[in-house]
C-alpha positions as YAML, in Angstrom:
chain: A
units: angstrom
residues:
- id: 1
  name: MET
  ca: [-12.47, 29.70, 8.64]
- id: 2
  name: THR
  ca: [-14.92, 26.85, 8.14]
- id: 3
  name: PRO
  ca: [-13.06, 23.57, 7.54]
- id: 4
  name: THR
  ca: [-13.30, 21.93, 4.12]
- id: 5
  name: ARG
  ca: [-15.42, 18.80, 4.47]
- id: 6
  name: VAL
  ca: [-14.00, 15.81, 2.65]
- id: 7
  name: LEU
  ca: [-16.20, 12.73, 2.30]
- id: 8
  name: HIS
  ca: [-14.07, 9.65, 1.65]
- id: 9
  name: VAL
  ca: [-15.65, 6.58, 0.05]
- id: 10
  name: ILE
  ca: [-13.71, 3.32, 0.30]
- id: 11
  name: THR
  ca: [-14.64, -0.27, -0.51]
- id: 12
  name: GLY
  ca: [-13.85, -1.59, 2.98]
- id: 13
  name: LEU
  ca: [-11.75, -0.92, 6.06]
- id: 14
  name: SER
  ca: [-9.99, -4.19, 6.79]
- id: 15
  name: THR
  ca: [-6.22, -3.92, 7.09]
- id: 16
  name: GLY
  ca: [-4.60, -3.12, 3.74]
- id: 17
  name: GLY
  ca: [-2.40, -0.58, 2.03]
- id: 18
  name: ALA
  ca: [-5.13, 1.76, 0.79]
- id: 19
  name: GLU
  ca: [-7.03, 1.55, 4.07]
- id: 20
  name: LEU
  ca: [-3.95, 2.37, 6.12]
- id: 21
  name: SER
  ca: [-3.09, 5.23, 3.76]
- id: 22
  name: LEU
  ca: [-6.55, 6.69, 4.39]
- id: 23
  name: LEU
  ca: [-6.05, 6.28, 8.15]
- id: 24
  name: LYS
  ca: [-2.73, 8.12, 8.01]
- id: 25
  name: LEU
  ca: [-4.15, 10.88, 5.83]
- id: 26
  name: VAL
  ca: [-7.15, 11.75, 7.98]
- id: 27
  name: GLY
  ca: [-4.93, 11.67, 11.04]
- id: 28
  name: SER
  ca: [-2.29, 13.98, 9.61]
- id: 29
  name: LEU
  ca: [-4.19, 16.73, 7.77]
- id: 30
  name: ARG
  ca: [-4.80, 19.84, 9.89]
- id: 31
  name: ARG
  ca: [-8.12, 19.55, 11.71]
- id: 32
  name: GLU
  ca: [-8.75, 23.29, 11.53]
- id: 33
  name: ARG
  ca: [-8.46, 23.09, 7.74]
- id: 34
  name: PHE
  ca: [-10.14, 19.76, 6.93]
- id: 35
  name: ASP
  ca: [-13.14, 17.94, 8.34]
- id: 36
  name: HIS
  ca: [-13.44, 14.28, 7.31]
- id: 37
  name: LEU
  ca: [-16.24, 11.74, 7.01]
- id: 38
  name: VAL
  ca: [-15.38, 8.19, 5.94]
- id: 39
  name: VAL
  ca: [-17.93, 5.90, 4.26]
- id: 40
  name: SER
  ca: [-17.14, 2.20, 3.88]
- id: 41
  name: LEU
  ca: [-19.21, 0.37, 1.29]
- id: 42
  name: THR
  ca: [-18.88, -2.81, 3.37]
- id: 43
  name: GLY
  ca: [-17.92, -3.17, 7.04]
- id: 44
  name: LYS
  ca: [-16.06, -0.99, 9.52]
- id: 45
  name: GLY
  ca: [-13.12, -3.33, 10.08]
- id: 46
  name: ASP
  ca: [-10.08, -2.78, 12.25]
- id: 47
  name: VAL
  ca: [-9.02, 0.32, 10.34]
- id: 48
  name: GLY
  ca: [-12.49, 1.84, 10.74]
- id: 49
  name: ASP
  ca: [-12.18, 1.55, 14.51]
- id: 50
  name: ARG
  ca: [-8.80, 3.25, 14.36]
- id: 51
  name: ILE
  ca: [-10.19, 6.07, 12.22]
- id: 52
  name: GLU
  ca: [-13.03, 6.61, 14.70]
- id: 53
  name: ALA
  ca: [-10.48, 6.72, 17.52]
- id: 54
  name: LEU
  ca: [-9.04, 9.81, 15.81]
- id: 55
  name: GLY
  ca: [-12.41, 11.52, 16.12]
- id: 56
  name: VAL
  ca: [-13.35, 10.98, 12.47]
- id: 57
  name: PRO
  ca: [-16.85, 9.53, 11.96]
- id: 58
  name: VAL
  ca: [-17.17, 6.33, 9.95]
- id: 59
  name: ILE
  ca: [-20.34, 5.07, 8.25]
- id: 60
  name: ALA
  ca: [-20.36, 1.37, 7.35]
- id: 61
  name: MET
  ca: [-22.95, 0.72, 4.62]
- id: 62
  name: ARG
  ca: [-22.47, -3.06, 4.84]
- id: 63
  name: LEU
  ca: [-23.45, -3.61, 1.22]
- id: 64
  name: SER
  ca: [-23.24, -7.06, -0.28]
- id: 65
  name: ARG
  ca: [-21.85, -7.39, -3.79]
- id: 66
  name: ALA
  ca: [-25.33, -7.76, -5.31]
- id: 67
  name: VAL
  ca: [-26.82, -4.88, -3.35]
- id: 68
  name: ALA
  ca: [-23.86, -2.59, -4.08]
- id: 69
  name: ALA
  ca: [-24.37, -2.97, -7.82]
- id: 70
  name: VAL
  ca: [-28.10, -2.25, -7.72]
- id: 71
  name: ALA
  ca: [-28.88, -0.04, -4.73]
- id: 72
  name: GLY
  ca: [-25.43, 1.17, -3.72]
- id: 73
  name: PRO
  ca: [-25.34, 4.44, -5.71]
- id: 74
  name: THR
  ca: [-28.77, 5.53, -4.44]
- id: 75
  name: ARG
  ca: [-28.01, 4.73, -0.80]
- id: 76
  name: LEU
  ca: [-24.63, 6.45, -1.01]
- id: 77
  name: SER
  ca: [-26.18, 9.48, -2.69]
- id: 78
  name: ARG
  ca: [-28.43, 10.01, 0.33]
- id: 79
  name: ILE
  ca: [-25.41, 9.99, 2.65]
- id: 80
  name: ILE
  ca: [-23.58, 12.45, 0.42]
- id: 81
  name: ALA
  ca: [-26.56, 14.79, 0.13]
- id: 82
  name: LYS
  ca: [-27.01, 14.84, 3.91]
- id: 83
  name: ALA
  ca: [-23.29, 15.38, 4.61]
- id: 84
  name: GLU
  ca: [-22.98, 18.29, 2.13]
- id: 85
  name: PRO
  ca: [-19.23, 17.77, 1.56]
- id: 86
  name: SER
  ca: [-16.95, 20.20, -0.24]
- id: 87
  name: PHE
  ca: [-15.85, 17.28, -2.39]
- id: 88
  name: VAL
  ca: [-15.90, 13.49, -2.45]
- id: 89
  name: GLN
  ca: [-12.73, 11.38, -2.52]
- id: 90
  name: GLY
  ca: [-13.05, 7.80, -3.77]
- id: 91
  name: TRP
  ca: [-10.48, 5.14, -2.83]
- id: 92
  name: MET
  ca: [-9.88, 2.23, -5.24]
- id: 93
  name: TYR
  ca: [-11.82, 1.16, -8.32]
- id: 94
  name: HIS
  ca: [-15.16, 0.07, -6.83]
- id: 95
  name: ALA
  ca: [-15.50, 3.08, -4.57]
- id: 96
  name: ASN
  ca: [-14.31, 5.50, -7.26]
- id: 97
  name: LEU
  ca: [-17.09, 4.46, -9.62]
- id: 98
  name: LEU
  ca: [-19.78, 4.26, -6.96]
- id: 99
  name: ALA
  ca: [-18.82, 7.72, -5.63]
- id: 100
  name: THR
  ca: [-19.06, 9.16, -9.15]
- id: 101
  name: MET
  ca: [-22.55, 7.75, -9.69]
- id: 102
  name: ALA
  ca: [-23.74, 8.73, -6.22]
- id: 103
  name: VAL
  ca: [-22.66, 12.37, -6.54]
- id: 104
  name: LYS
  ca: [-24.56, 12.62, -9.83]
- id: 105
  name: LEU
  ca: [-27.66, 11.17, -8.17]
- id: 106
  name: ALA
  ca: [-27.29, 13.47, -5.17]
- id: 107
  name: GLY
  ca: [-27.41, 16.46, -7.51]
- id: 108
  name: ILE
  ca: [-25.21, 18.64, -5.30]
- id: 109
  name: GLY
  ca: [-22.56, 19.49, -7.91]
- id: 110
  name: VAL
  ca: [-19.41, 18.90, -5.87]
- id: 111
  name: PRO
  ca: [-16.13, 17.64, -7.32]
- id: 112
  name: VAL
  ca: [-15.24, 13.97, -7.21]
- id: 113
  name: LEU
  ca: [-11.65, 12.78, -6.90]
- id: 114
  name: TRP
  ca: [-10.48, 9.26, -7.56]
- id: 115
  name: ASN
  ca: [-7.63, 7.58, -5.74]
- id: 116
  name: VAL
  ca: [-6.07, 4.70, -7.68]
- id: 117
  name: ARG
  ca: [-3.85, 2.50, -5.50]
- id: 118
  name: ALA
  ca: [-2.88, -0.30, -7.88]
- id: 119
  name: SER
  ca: [-0.56, -0.96, -10.77]
- id: 120
  name: LEU
  ca: [-1.63, -3.00, -13.77]
- id: 121
  name: ASP
  ca: [1.44, -5.27, -13.63]
- id: 122
  name: GLY
  ca: [-0.49, -8.11, -12.05]
- id: 123
  name: ILE
  ca: [-3.98, -7.31, -13.29]
- id: 124
  name: GLU
  ca: [-4.41, -10.91, -14.48]
- id: 125
  name: ASN
  ca: [-4.40, -11.95, -10.81]
- id: 126
  name: GLU
  ca: [-7.41, -9.79, -10.00]
- id: 127
  name: LYS
  ca: [-11.02, -10.93, -10.12]
- id: 128
  name: ARG
  ca: [-12.84, -10.65, -13.44]
- id: 129
  name: SER
  ca: [-15.17, -8.04, -11.92]
- id: 130
  name: THR
  ca: [-12.21, -5.91, -10.86]
- id: 131
  name: ARG
  ca: [-10.66, -6.13, -14.32]
- id: 132
  name: ALA
  ca: [-13.98, -5.00, -15.78]
- id: 133
  name: LEU
  ca: [-14.12, -2.04, -13.38]
- id: 134
  name: VAL
  ca: [-10.63, -0.97, -14.46]
- id: 135
  name: ARG
  ca: [-11.84, -0.72, -18.07]
- id: 136
  name: VAL
  ca: [-15.10, 1.00, -17.13]
- id: 137
  name: GLY
  ca: [-13.00, 3.50, -15.21]
- id: 138
  name: ALA
  ca: [-11.07, 4.30, -18.39]
- id: 139
  name: TRP
  ca: [-14.31, 5.06, -20.24]
- id: 140
  name: ILE
  ca: [-15.54, 7.55, -17.65]
- id: 141
  name: SER
  ca: [-12.21, 8.87, -16.38]
- id: 142
  name: SER
  ca: [-12.93, 12.39, -17.58]
- id: 143
  name: SER
  ca: [-15.77, 12.58, -15.02]
- id: 144
  name: PRO
  ca: [-13.73, 13.11, -11.84]
- id: 145
  name: GLN
  ca: [-12.06, 16.43, -11.14]
- id: 146
  name: GLY
  ca: [-8.78, 14.61, -10.60]
- id: 147
  name: ILE
  ca: [-7.25, 11.15, -10.37]
- id: 148
  name: ILE
  ca: [-4.66, 10.65, -7.66]
- id: 149
  name: TYR
  ca: [-2.20, 7.81, -8.26]
- id: 150
  name: ASN
  ca: [0.28, 6.69, -5.63]
- id: 151
  name: SER
  ca: [2.99, 5.95, -8.18]
- id: 152
  name: VAL
  ca: [4.29, 7.24, -11.49]
- id: 153
  name: ALA
  ca: [4.19, 3.69, -12.87]
- id: 154
  name: SER
  ca: [0.49, 3.32, -12.06]
- id: 155
  name: ALA
  ca: [-0.35, 6.68, -13.65]
- id: 156
  name: ARG
  ca: [1.44, 5.80, -16.89]
- id: 157
  name: GLN
  ca: [-0.13, 2.34, -17.07]
- id: 158
  name: HIS
  ca: [-3.65, 3.67, -16.57]
- id: 159
  name: GLU
  ca: [-3.14, 6.50, -19.04]
- id: 160
  name: ALA
  ca: [-2.02, 3.92, -21.62]
- id: 161
  name: LEU
  ca: [-5.29, 2.07, -20.99]
- id: 162
  name: GLY
  ca: [-7.28, 5.22, -21.67]
- id: 163
  name: TYR
  ca: [-7.51, 7.02, -18.33]
- id: 164
  name: ALA
  ca: [-7.64, 10.79, -18.85]
- id: 165
  name: ALA
  ca: [-4.07, 12.08, -18.63]
- id: 166
  name: GLY
  ca: [-5.28, 15.60, -17.94]
- id: 167
  name: ARG
  ca: [-6.72, 14.44, -14.61]
- id: 168
  name: THR
  ca: [-3.50, 12.87, -13.32]
- id: 169
  name: GLN
  ca: [-1.94, 13.80, -9.98]
- id: 170
  name: VAL
  ca: [0.78, 11.58, -8.46]
- id: 171
  name: ILE
  ca: [1.06, 11.62, -4.66]
- id: 172
  name: PRO
  ca: [3.19, 8.81, -3.19]
- id: 173
  name: ASN
  ca: [2.50, 6.90, 0.00]
- id: 174
  name: GLY
  ca: [3.77, 8.47, 3.21]
- id: 175
  name: PHE
  ca: [5.47, 6.81, 6.17]
- id: 176
  name: ASP
  ca: [5.45, 7.52, 9.87]
- id: 177
  name: CYS
  ca: [9.17, 7.67, 10.49]
- id: 178
  name: SER
  ca: [8.67, 7.91, 14.25]
- id: 179
  name: LEU
  ca: [6.87, 4.55, 14.22]
- id: 180
  name: PHE
  ca: [9.06, 2.85, 11.61]
- id: 181
  name: ARG
  ca: [12.57, 3.58, 12.82]
- id: 182
  name: PRO
  ca: [15.80, 1.73, 13.63]
- id: 183
  name: ASN
  ca: [15.52, -0.35, 16.79]
- id: 184
  name: PRO
  ca: [18.77, -2.04, 17.91]
- id: 185
  name: SER
  ca: [16.98, -4.30, 20.40]
- id: 186
  name: ALA
  ca: [14.52, -5.67, 17.83]
- id: 187
  name: GLY
  ca: [16.97, -8.01, 16.09]
- id: 188
  name: PRO
  ca: [18.10, -9.91, 19.21]
- id: 189
  name: ALA
  ca: [14.48, -10.13, 20.42]
- id: 190
  name: LEU
  ca: [13.27, -11.69, 17.16]
- id: 191
  name: ARG
  ca: [16.19, -14.11, 17.06]
- id: 192
  name: GLU
  ca: [15.45, -15.21, 20.61]
- id: 193
  name: ALA
  ca: [11.75, -15.65, 19.84]
- id: 194
  name: LEU
  ca: [12.53, -17.81, 16.80]
- id: 195
  name: GLY
  ca: [15.43, -19.70, 18.37]
- id: 196
  name: LEU
  ca: [18.00, -18.32, 15.91]
- id: 197
  name: ASP
  ca: [21.67, -17.84, 16.70]
- id: 198
  name: ALA
  ca: [23.40, -14.48, 16.55]
- id: 199
  name: HIS
  ca: [25.22, -15.34, 13.30]
- id: 200
  name: SER
  ca: [22.07, -15.90, 11.25]
- id: 201
  name: ILE
  ca: [21.14, -13.40, 8.52]
- id: 202
  name: VAL
  ca: [17.43, -12.61, 8.79]
- id: 203
  name: VAL
  ca: [15.57, -11.75, 5.59]
- id: 204
  name: GLY
  ca: [11.97, -10.62, 5.96]
- id: 205
  name: CYS
  ca: [9.01, -10.43, 3.63]
- id: 206
  name: VAL
  ca: [5.83, -8.73, 4.84]
- id: 207
  name: GLY
  ca: [2.73, -9.26, 2.72]
- id: 208
  name: ARG
  ca: [-0.55, -11.16, 2.69]
- id: 209
  name: TYR
  ca: [-0.83, -14.44, 0.79]
- id: 210
  name: HIS
  ca: [-1.95, -13.39, -2.68]
- id: 211
  name: PRO
  ca: [-0.73, -14.24, -6.19]
- id: 212
  name: MET
  ca: [0.60, -10.70, -6.68]
- id: 213
  name: LYS
  ca: [2.88, -11.07, -3.65]
- id: 214
  name: ASP
  ca: [4.43, -14.07, -5.45]
- id: 215
  name: HIS
  ca: [5.53, -16.17, -2.50]
- id: 216
  name: ALA
  ca: [6.46, -18.93, -4.95]
- id: 217
  name: THR
  ca: [9.20, -16.78, -6.47]
- id: 218
  name: LEU
  ca: [10.33, -15.66, -3.01]
- id: 219
  name: LEU
  ca: [10.67, -19.22, -1.74]
- id: 220
  name: SER
  ca: [12.41, -20.45, -4.88]
- id: 221
  name: ALA
  ca: [14.86, -17.58, -4.48]
- id: 222
  name: ALA
  ca: [15.28, -18.46, -0.82]
- id: 223
  name: ALA
  ca: [16.10, -22.07, -1.69]
- id: 224
  name: SER
  ca: [18.84, -21.06, -4.12]
- id: 225
  name: ALA
  ca: [20.23, -18.46, -1.70]
- id: 226
  name: VAL
  ca: [20.33, -20.86, 1.27]
- id: 227
  name: ARG
  ca: [22.39, -23.35, -0.73]
- id: 228
  name: ILE
  ca: [25.08, -20.66, -1.01]
- id: 229
  name: GLU
  ca: [24.57, -18.94, 2.35]
- id: 230
  name: PRO
  ca: [23.22, -21.46, 4.91]
- id: 231
  name: ARG
  ca: [23.09, -18.71, 7.59]
- id: 232
  name: LEU
  ca: [20.04, -17.21, 5.87]
- id: 233
  name: GLN
  ca: [16.73, -17.33, 7.74]
- id: 234
  name: PHE
  ca: [13.53, -16.10, 6.08]
- id: 235
  name: VAL
  ca: [10.72, -14.56, 8.12]
- id: 236
  name: LEU
  ca: [7.34, -14.31, 6.32]
- id: 237
  name: VAL
  ca: [4.59, -12.18, 7.82]
- id: 238
  name: GLY
  ca: [1.05, -11.47, 6.63]
- id: 239
  name: ALA
  ca: [-2.51, -12.68, 6.48]
- id: 240
  name: GLY
  ca: [-2.63, -16.27, 5.25]
- id: 241
  name: VAL
  ca: [1.10, -16.76, 5.69]
- id: 242
  name: ASP
  ca: [0.96, -19.29, 8.51]
- id: 243
  name: SER
  ca: [0.86, -22.99, 9.30]
- id: 244
  name: SER
  ca: [-2.78, -23.28, 8.22]
- id: 245
  name: ASN
  ca: [-1.79, -22.46, 4.63]
- id: 246
  name: HIS
  ca: [-1.22, -25.98, 3.33]
- id: 247
  name: ALA
  ca: [-0.12, -24.88, -0.14]
- id: 248
  name: LEU
  ca: [2.56, -22.64, 1.33]
- id: 249
  name: ALA
  ca: [3.68, -25.29, 3.81]
- id: 250
  name: ALA
  ca: [3.91, -27.87, 1.03]
- id: 251
  name: LEU
  ca: [6.11, -25.57, -1.06]
- id: 252
  name: VAL
  ca: [8.39, -24.88, 1.91]
- id: 253
  name: ALA
  ca: [8.78, -28.63, 2.47]
- id: 254
  name: GLN
  ca: [9.25, -29.37, -1.24]
- id: 255
  name: LEU
  ca: [12.09, -26.84, -1.43]
- id: 256
  name: GLY
  ca: [13.76, -28.21, 1.70]
- id: 257
  name: LEU
  ca: [13.34, -24.94, 3.58]
- id: 258
  name: ALA
  ca: [11.67, -26.14, 6.77]
- id: 259
  name: ALA
  ca: [14.67, -25.12, 8.88]
- id: 260
  name: ASN
  ca: [15.10, -21.74, 7.18]
- id: 261
  name: VAL
  ca: [11.57, -20.34, 6.77]
- id: 262
  name: HIS
  ca: [9.42, -19.00, 9.59]
- id: 263
  name: CYS
  ca: [5.78, -18.17, 8.74]
- id: 264
  name: LEU
  ca: [4.40, -15.88, 11.41]
- id: 265
  name: GLY
  ca: [1.00, -15.02, 9.95]
- id: 266
  name: GLU
  ca: [-0.71, -11.69, 10.57]
- id: 267
  name: ARG
  ca: [1.00, -9.68, 13.30]
- id: 268
  name: GLY
  ca: [0.37, -6.47, 15.18]
- id: 269
  name: ASP
  ca: [4.04, -5.66, 15.77]
- id: 270
  name: ILE
  ca: [5.16, -4.99, 12.19]
- id: 271
  name: PRO
  ca: [7.43, -2.01, 13.09]
- id: 272
  name: ALA
  ca: [9.40, -4.17, 15.54]
- id: 273
  name: ILE
  ca: [9.62, -7.14, 13.17]
- id: 274
  name: THR
  ca: [10.69, -4.91, 10.28]
- id: 275
  name: ALA
  ca: [13.37, -3.19, 12.36]
- id: 276
  name: ALA
  ca: [14.69, -6.63, 13.38]
- id: 277
  name: LEU
  ca: [15.60, -7.62, 9.81]
- id: 278
  name: ASP
  ca: [19.04, -7.62, 8.25]
- id: 279
  name: ILE
  ca: [17.49, -7.48, 4.77]
- id: 280
  name: ALA
  ca: [13.94, -6.79, 3.60]
- id: 281
  name: CYS
  ca: [12.70, -8.51, 0.47]
- id: 282
  name: SER
  ca: [9.69, -7.98, -1.77]
- id: 283
  name: ALA
  ca: [9.06, -10.48, -4.58]
- id: 284
  name: SER
  ca: [5.79, -8.94, -5.75]
- id: 285
  name: CYS
  ca: [4.82, -9.10, -9.40]
- id: 286
  name: GLY
  ca: [2.16, -6.40, -9.13]
- id: 287
  name: GLU
  ca: [2.50, -3.39, -6.84]
- id: 288
  name: SER
  ca: [1.93, 0.31, -7.34]
- id: 289
  name: PHE
  ca: [3.85, 1.70, -4.40]
- id: 290
  name: PRO
  ca: [4.95, -1.06, -1.98]
- id: 291
  name: ASN
  ca: [4.37, 0.15, 1.57]
- id: 292
  name: VAL
  ca: [6.48, -2.59, 3.09]
- id: 293
  name: VAL
  ca: [9.53, -1.40, 1.17]
- id: 294
  name: GLY
  ca: [9.15, 2.17, 2.42]
- id: 295
  name: GLU
  ca: [8.58, 0.92, 5.96]
- id: 296
  name: ALA
  ca: [11.72, -1.21, 5.87]
- id: 297
  name: MET
  ca: [13.76, 1.68, 4.51]
- id: 298
  name: ALA
  ca: [12.41, 3.93, 7.28]
- id: 299
  name: CYS
  ca: [13.65, 1.31, 9.76]
- id: 300
  name: GLY
  ca: [17.12, 1.53, 8.23]
- id: 301
  name: VAL
  ca: [16.91, -1.90, 6.58]
- id: 302
  name: PRO
  ca: [18.38, -2.38, 3.08]
- id: 303
  name: CYS
  ca: [16.00, -3.89, 0.54]
- id: 304
  name: VAL
  ca: [16.07, -6.41, -2.29]
- id: 305
  name: VAL
  ca: [12.98, -5.87, -4.43]
- id: 306
  name: THR
  ca: [11.39, -6.80, -7.73]
- id: 307
  name: ASP
  ca: [10.90, -4.11, -10.36]
- id: 308
  name: THR
  ca: [7.17, -3.51, -10.12]
- id: 309
  name: GLY
  ca: [5.33, -0.23, -9.76]
- id: 310
  name: ASP
  ca: [7.55, 2.44, -8.25]
- id: 311
  name: ALA
  ca: [9.65, 0.01, -6.17]
- id: 312
  name: ALA
  ca: [12.85, 0.81, -8.08]
- id: 313
  name: ARG
  ca: [12.12, 4.54, -7.90]
- id: 314
  name: VAL
  ca: [11.68, 4.33, -4.12]
- id: 315
  name: VAL
  ca: [14.73, 2.15, -3.44]
- id: 316
  name: ALA
  ca: [17.00, 4.09, -5.83]
- id: 317
  name: GLU
  ca: [20.65, 3.50, -4.83]
- id: 318
  name: CYS
  ca: [19.76, 2.20, -1.37]
- id: 319
  name: GLY
  ca: [19.12, -1.43, -2.34]
- id: 320
  name: LEU
  ca: [19.00, -3.97, -5.16]
- id: 321
  name: VAL
  ca: [16.32, -4.40, -7.83]
- id: 322
  name: VAL
  ca: [15.67, -7.44, -10.04]
- id: 323
  name: PRO
  ca: [12.99, -8.27, -12.64]
- id: 324
  name: VAL
  ca: [9.72, -9.85, -11.49]
- id: 325
  name: ARG
  ca: [9.24, -13.64, -11.57]
- id: 326
  name: GLU
  ca: [12.99, -14.32, -11.76]
- id: 327
  name: PRO
  ca: [13.76, -16.42, -8.66]
- id: 328
  name: ALA
  ca: [17.35, -17.16, -9.69]
- id: 329
  name: LEU
  ca: [18.13, -13.45, -10.00]
- id: 330
  name: LEU
  ca: [16.32, -12.65, -6.77]
- id: 331
  name: GLY
  ca: [18.30, -15.35, -4.97]
- id: 332
  name: LYS
  ca: [21.57, -13.98, -6.35]
- id: 333
  name: ALA
  ca: [20.63, -10.46, -5.24]
- id: 334
  name: ILE
  ca: [19.93, -11.68, -1.70]
- id: 335
  name: VAL
  ca: [23.31, -13.42, -1.62]
- id: 336
  name: SER
  ca: [24.98, -10.27, -2.95]
- id: 337
  name: MET
  ca: [23.39, -8.25, -0.15]
- id: 338
  name: VAL
  ca: [24.64, -10.77, 2.41]
- id: 339
  name: ARG
  ca: [28.16, -10.63, 1.02]
- id: 340
  name: LEU
  ca: [28.30, -6.85, 1.29]
- id: 341
  name: GLY
  ca: [28.82, -7.43, 5.00]
- id: 342
  name: ALA
  ca: [27.12, -5.96, 8.04]
- id: 343
  name: ASP
  ca: [28.84, -2.56, 7.88]
- id: 344
  name: ARG
  ca: [27.90, -1.93, 4.25]
- id: 345
  name: ARG
  ca: [24.32, -3.07, 4.89]
- id: 346
  name: ARG
  ca: [24.09, -0.64, 7.79]
- id: 347
  name: SER
  ca: [25.38, 2.13, 5.53]
- id: 348
  name: LEU
  ca: [22.77, 1.32, 2.89]
- id: 349
  name: GLY
  ca: [20.11, 1.20, 5.59]
- id: 350
  name: SER
  ca: [21.07, 4.64, 6.87]
- id: 351
  name: ALA
  ca: [20.89, 6.06, 3.36]
- id: 352
  name: ALA
  ca: [17.52, 4.36, 2.89]
- id: 353
  name: ARG
  ca: [16.06, 5.96, 6.01]
- id: 354
  name: GLU
  ca: [17.37, 9.38, 4.99]
- id: 355
  name: ARG
  ca: [15.70, 8.97, 1.59]
- id: 356
  name: ILE
  ca: [12.34, 8.07, 3.13]
- id: 357
  name: THR
  ca: [12.40, 10.88, 5.69]
- id: 358
  name: ARG
  ca: [13.33, 13.42, 3.03]
- id: 359
  name: HIS
  ca: [10.96, 12.42, 0.23]
- id: 360
  name: PHE
  ca: [8.28, 10.07, 1.60]
- id: 361
  name: SER
  ca: [7.61, 11.06, 5.19]
- id: 362
  name: LEU
  ca: [4.01, 11.26, 6.34]
- id: 363
  name: GLU
  ca: [4.41, 15.01, 6.80]
- id: 364
  name: ALA
  ca: [5.70, 15.57, 3.27]
- id: 365
  name: VAL
  ca: [2.93, 13.51, 1.70]
- id: 366
  name: SER
  ca: [0.24, 15.15, 3.85]
- id: 367
  name: ASP
  ca: [1.46, 18.51, 2.59]
- id: 368
  name: CYS
  ca: [1.03, 17.25, -0.98]
- id: 369
  name: TYR
  ca: [-2.56, 16.19, -0.29]
- id: 370
  name: GLN
  ca: [-3.34, 19.45, 1.46]
- id: 371
  name: SER
  ca: [-1.97, 21.53, -1.42]
- id: 372
  name: TYR
  ca: [-3.89, 19.44, -3.95]
- id: 373
  name: TYR
  ca: [-7.14, 19.54, -1.99]
- id: 374
  name: GLU
  ca: [-6.85, 23.30, -1.65]
- id: 375
  name: ARG
  ca: [-6.69, 23.62, -5.43]
- id: 376
  name: ILE
  ca: [-10.01, 21.77, -5.78]
- id: 377
  name: SER
  ca: [-12.84, 24.27, -5.89]
- id: 378
  name: PRO
  ca: [-16.51, 23.26, -5.95]
- id: 379
  name: SER
  ca: [-17.11, 25.93, -8.57]
- id: 380
  name: ARG
  ca: [-14.93, 23.93, -10.95]
- id: 381
  name: ALA
  ca: [-17.00, 20.78, -10.69]
- id: 382
  name: SER
  ca: [-18.25, 19.35, -13.96]
...
């Protein structure tokens, strides 16, 4: 049987949730069934190198913003026409729209799928151009064969904005539970590296510095929690979350948290850091499906999260959920998790890992994509 050729179009391949989801997908779908080609509208990035290491070719178009708007569809159409894919899968707003235009220009009549990876909770934090693309997407959302959302919340929000409900398919993010797993040695190693004593309670937040990650709410919550539980130590990881971020450093100092907050910046050992935590925390005000929450749960770490996207749906009874932008409530929830005690936190963590392995494992999600892709027939293209 000739493999189905899937041409993926994505805005870029620097490290991010959508990019890593694409990496996991092309690495997990059966090679004898699917043949992949990945096209980045911009550069190759770290994720592009990792995709190529799997034996999947990557084309980096290296388009600037101005060129993408004018010449992007034509240049992409040539790549699509030469590749002769069975269908084209866009990833994120820019790539979804460009893929749609390029397939029309290529004149090869293959289906286009969109992959929407964002919620609209924090849309005000996005660039004006991105907000415009969201609305343009609503106008032409009957064009693609299907629209894959990674959360129920995102699907409902986009449908309310005018996205074609008849095109909706929800497929959640998947997690490599052999990579993200409990690691008893990780906690002592992190404490030693940071100079923390064995009695400290380590709360971690993994996420780049961006308004939607809402580090201000996280740190305000940390300040109120530390006043009640001085053992608390907060570990922040992500691009821009380091000593060079003067705004973040100033807020830490203003809140009197210099002795309790450790900003580690971007790291390559996220599985080990995540497994080292006593509690994982996400203060985001705009997520669709928070990868860091699923990763923490897979590591057996109980979570305290804000109610954005499908975070509450993922955590279920295995953690605590509070409204967004409510630092006092987030701080109280962190304290409540501390006061459950180590045994109860371990029990919650075990239940969390079981939930992820059962419903959100990489294998389960790959099966969902495979089943959906197999239902897409070129003869049904519009």
